[in-house]
């Protein structure tokens, strides 16, 4: 457990990293996360932020050996340019949410319906015409589930400059995988675990009633609203 003084320094660095993430300043994010890990090598927030920064910068340095570079080298991969909007301006970008192996996700404002949404751009690597049709079918099937309290709502799907996208409900509470990482000893209380499990079962049962089976149920595909309600998402 870091001392009170060290914890204050860590908190300051986390705030600096959070601001850098909002600005898409990947170099500052990497430096801040690396500094946190020098104080607290097991800090899960810093590890996650460092991963985001290194993926965006194209760095392969492991967390335990990261040190702030003195100069930006010519071969360094530049930070991704943040788009300002999608679909002819309907979805205006608020900030970057994250990137996985198959998609890049932004928090956007749906200017037509005046609400915040998660706009996911599907990566094209390894995706053929059959894969595109599968993604569109997944979006259509999930949208068919309607407005169920334990299912992430899908609002829209299509292509942006030849790249498939899915627009869904913004889940401000993150996913259960992140909840477990932040929990003490990576465990939830029995009451909270049961609450989430029951809500997931309700979401899956609703999908089954509509003829849909979730093919990839896991903590990373169970999402939470701002007030902690669990919803099943990312039908595969």
Coordinates of C-alpha atoms in Angstrom, one line a residue:
X1 CA 0.0 0.0 0.0
X2 CA 1.6 3.3 -1.1
X3 CA 2.2 6.0 1.6
X4 CA -0.2 8.9 1.8
X5 CA 2.4 11.2 0.1
X6 CA 3.0 8.7 -2.7
X7 CA -0.7 8.2 -3.2
X8 CA -1.2 11.9 -3.6
X9 CA 1.5 11.9 -6.4
X10 CA -0.3 8.9 -8.0
X11 CA -3.6 10.7 -7.9
X12 CA -2.1 13.8 -9.6
X13 CA -0.5 11.6 -12.3
X14 CA -3.8 9.8 -12.8
X15 CA -5.6 13.2 -13.3
X16 CA -2.9 14.2 -15.7
X17 CA -3.3 10.9 -17.6
X18 CA -7.0 11.3 -17.7
X19 CA -6.7 14.8 -19.3
X20 CA -4.2 13.5 -21.8
X21 CA -6.6 10.7 -22.8
X22 CA -9.3 13.2 -23.4
X23 CA -7.0 15.2 -25.7
X24 CA -5.7 12.0 -27.4
X25 CA -2.2 13.1 -26.3
X26 CA -0.8 9.6 -26.3
X27 CA 2.8 10.5 -25.5
X28 CA 1.8 12.4 -22.3
X29 CA -0.5 9.5 -21.4
X30 CA 2.3 7.0 -21.7
X31 CA 4.7 9.2 -19.7
X32 CA 2.1 9.7 -16.9
X33 CA 1.2 6.0 -16.8
X34 CA 4.9 5.0 -16.7
X35 CA 5.5 7.4 -13.8
X36 CA 2.6 5.9 -11.9
X37 CA 4.0 2.4 -12.4
X38 CA 7.3 3.4 -10.9
X39 CA 5.5 4.4 -7.7
X40 CA 3.1 1.4 -7.9
X41 CA 4.0 -1.4 -10.3
X42 CA 0.7 -3.2 -9.8
X43 CA -1.6 -0.2 -10.4
X44 CA -4.3 -1.6 -12.7
X45 CA -5.5 1.8 -14.0
X46 CA -1.9 2.8 -15.0
X47 CA -1.4 -0.5 -16.8
X48 CA -4.6 -0.1 -18.8
X49 CA -3.8 3.5 -19.7
X50 CA -0.3 2.5 -20.7
X51 CA -1.7 -0.2 -23.0
X52 CA -3.9 2.3 -24.7
X53 CA -1.0 4.7 -25.2
X54 CA 1.4 2.1 -26.5
X55 CA -1.1 0.7 -28.9
X56 CA -1.8 4.2 -30.3
X57 CA 1.9 5.1 -30.5
X58 CA 2.9 1.7 -31.9
X59 CA 5.3 1.1 -28.9
X60 CA 6.1 -2.4 -27.8
X61 CA 8.0 -1.6 -24.6
X62 CA 6.7 -3.5 -21.5
X63 CA 5.3 -1.6 -18.6
X64 CA 8.2 -2.4 -16.2
X65 CA 10.8 -0.8 -18.6
X66 CA 8.9 2.2 -19.9
X67 CA 10.8 5.5 -19.5
X68 CA 9.8 8.9 -21.0
X69 CA 11.7 9.4 -24.3
X70 CA 13.7 12.6 -24.6
X71 CA 12.7 13.2 -28.2
X72 CA 10.1 11.9 -30.6
X73 CA 11.9 9.7 -33.2
X74 CA 11.1 10.0 -36.9
X75 CA 10.0 6.4 -37.0
X76 CA 7.4 6.8 -34.2
X77 CA 3.8 6.1 -35.2
X78 CA 1.8 9.3 -35.0
X79 CA -1.3 9.4 -32.8
X80 CA -4.5 8.6 -34.6
X81 CA -6.3 11.7 -35.9
X82 CA -9.5 12.1 -34.1
X83 CA -12.5 12.3 -36.4
X84 CA -15.0 15.1 -35.8
X85 CA -18.2 13.4 -37.0
X86 CA -19.7 10.4 -38.8
X87 CA -22.5 9.8 -41.3
X88 CA -22.6 13.3 -42.8
X89 CA -22.4 15.0 -39.5
X90 CA -25.2 13.2 -37.7
X91 CA -22.9 11.7 -35.1
X92 CA -20.5 14.3 -33.7
X93 CA -17.5 12.9 -31.8
X94 CA -17.2 13.8 -28.1
X95 CA -14.2 11.6 -27.2
X96 CA -12.4 8.3 -27.9
X97 CA -13.7 5.5 -25.7
X98 CA -11.3 2.6 -26.6
X99 CA -10.0 0.1 -29.1
X100 CA -10.2 -3.7 -29.2
X101 CA -9.1 -6.3 -31.7
X102 CA -12.1 -5.8 -33.9
X103 CA -13.4 -2.2 -33.4
X104 CA -12.6 1.4 -32.5
X105 CA -15.2 3.0 -30.3
X106 CA -16.1 6.7 -29.9
X107 CA -18.6 8.5 -27.6
X108 CA -20.7 10.5 -30.0
X109 CA -23.7 12.9 -29.9
X110 CA -26.6 11.8 -32.1
X111 CA -27.6 15.2 -33.4
X112 CA -30.8 13.9 -34.9
X113 CA -32.2 12.3 -31.7
X114 CA -30.2 14.4 -29.2
X115 CA -28.6 11.6 -27.2
X116 CA -25.2 10.2 -26.5
X117 CA -24.3 6.9 -28.2
X118 CA -21.4 4.5 -28.7
X119 CA -20.2 4.6 -32.3
X120 CA -18.1 1.5 -33.2
X121 CA -16.0 1.5 -36.3
X122 CA -15.4 -2.2 -37.3
X123 CA -11.8 -2.9 -38.4
X124 CA -11.4 -4.1 -41.9
X125 CA -8.3 -6.4 -41.4
X126 CA -9.3 -9.9 -42.3
X127 CA -12.9 -8.9 -43.0
X128 CA -14.3 -10.2 -46.3
X129 CA -17.8 -9.6 -47.8
X130 CA -19.1 -12.5 -45.8
X131 CA -17.7 -10.9 -42.6
X132 CA -19.4 -7.6 -43.4
X133 CA -22.7 -9.3 -44.0
X134 CA -22.3 -11.1 -40.6
X135 CA -21.7 -7.8 -38.8
X136 CA -24.7 -6.2 -40.4
X137 CA -26.8 -9.3 -39.6
X138 CA -25.6 -9.1 -35.9
X139 CA -26.7 -5.5 -35.7
X140 CA -30.1 -6.2 -37.3
X141 CA -30.6 -9.2 -35.0
X142 CA -29.6 -7.3 -31.8
X143 CA -31.8 -4.3 -32.8
X144 CA -34.7 -6.8 -33.1
X145 CA -34.4 -7.4 -29.3
X146 CA -35.9 -3.9 -28.7
X147 CA -35.7 -1.8 -25.6
X148 CA -35.1 -4.5 -23.0
X149 CA -33.7 -3.4 -19.6
X150 CA -30.9 -6.0 -19.7
X151 CA -29.9 -5.7 -23.4
X152 CA -27.6 -3.1 -24.9
X153 CA -29.8 -1.3 -27.5
X154 CA -28.6 -1.1 -31.1
X155 CA -29.8 2.1 -32.8
X156 CA -28.1 2.1 -36.2
X157 CA -25.7 0.3 -38.5
X158 CA -24.2 0.9 -41.9
X159 CA -20.9 1.9 -43.6
X160 CA -18.8 5.0 -43.3
X161 CA -16.4 5.4 -46.3
X162 CA -16.5 1.7 -46.8
X163 CA -16.0 0.8 -43.2
X164 CA -18.8 -0.9 -41.3
X165 CA -20.1 0.7 -38.1
X166 CA -22.6 0.0 -35.4
X167 CA -24.3 2.6 -33.2
X168 CA -25.5 1.4 -29.8
X169 CA -26.5 2.6 -26.4
X170 CA -23.7 4.3 -24.5
X171 CA -22.9 2.3 -21.3
X172 CA -21.3 4.9 -19.0
X173 CA -20.5 2.2 -16.3
X174 CA -18.1 0.3 -18.5
X175 CA -18.1 -3.5 -18.6
X176 CA -18.0 -6.2 -15.9
X177 CA -14.4 -7.1 -16.8
X178 CA -13.3 -3.6 -15.8
X179 CA -15.4 -3.7 -12.7
X180 CA -13.6 -6.9 -11.6
X181 CA -10.2 -5.4 -12.3
X182 CA -11.0 -2.4 -10.1
X183 CA -12.6 -4.5 -7.3
X184 CA -10.7 -5.5 -4.2
X185 CA -8.8 -8.7 -4.8
X186 CA -10.7 -8.7 -8.2
X187 CA -13.8 -10.1 -6.5
X188 CA -17.3 -8.7 -6.2
X189 CA -19.5 -9.1 -3.2
X190 CA -21.8 -12.1 -3.3
X191 CA -24.8 -9.7 -3.4
X192 CA -23.4 -7.7 -6.4
X193 CA -22.3 -10.8 -8.3
X194 CA -25.8 -12.3 -7.9
X195 CA -27.5 -9.1 -8.9
X196 CA -25.4 -9.0 -12.1
X197 CA -25.9 -12.7 -12.8
X198 CA -29.7 -12.4 -12.5
X199 CA -29.8 -9.4 -14.9
X200 CA -27.6 -11.2 -17.4
X201 CA -29.9 -14.2 -17.3
X202 CA -32.9 -12.0 -17.9
X203 CA -31.1 -10.4 -20.9
X204 CA -30.1 -13.8 -22.3
X205 CA -33.6 -15.2 -21.7
X206 CA -35.1 -12.3 -23.7
X207 CA -32.7 -13.0 -26.6
X208 CA -33.6 -16.7 -26.5
X209 CA -37.3 -15.8 -26.7
X210 CA -36.5 -13.9 -29.9
X211 CA -34.6 -16.8 -31.3
X212 CA -31.1 -15.4 -30.6
X213 CA -28.2 -17.1 -28.9
X214 CA -25.3 -15.1 -27.5
X215 CA -22.1 -16.8 -28.8
X216 CA -19.6 -15.0 -26.7
X217 CA -20.9 -14.3 -23.2
X218 CA -18.2 -13.1 -20.9
X219 CA -17.5 -10.2 -18.4
X220 CA -16.2 -8.1 -21.3
X221 CA -19.5 -8.4 -23.1
X222 CA -21.7 -7.5 -20.1
X223 CA -22.0 -3.7 -19.8
X224 CA -23.2 -1.4 -17.0
X225 CA -25.3 1.7 -17.1
X226 CA -24.2 4.7 -15.0
X227 CA -26.3 3.4 -12.1
X228 CA -25.0 -0.1 -12.3
X229 CA -27.6 -2.0 -14.3
X230 CA -26.1 -4.9 -16.2
X231 CA -26.9 -5.3 -19.9
X232 CA -25.8 -8.0 -22.4
X233 CA -24.1 -6.7 -25.5
X234 CA -21.9 -7.7 -28.5
X235 CA -23.9 -10.7 -29.8
X236 CA -21.5 -12.7 -31.9

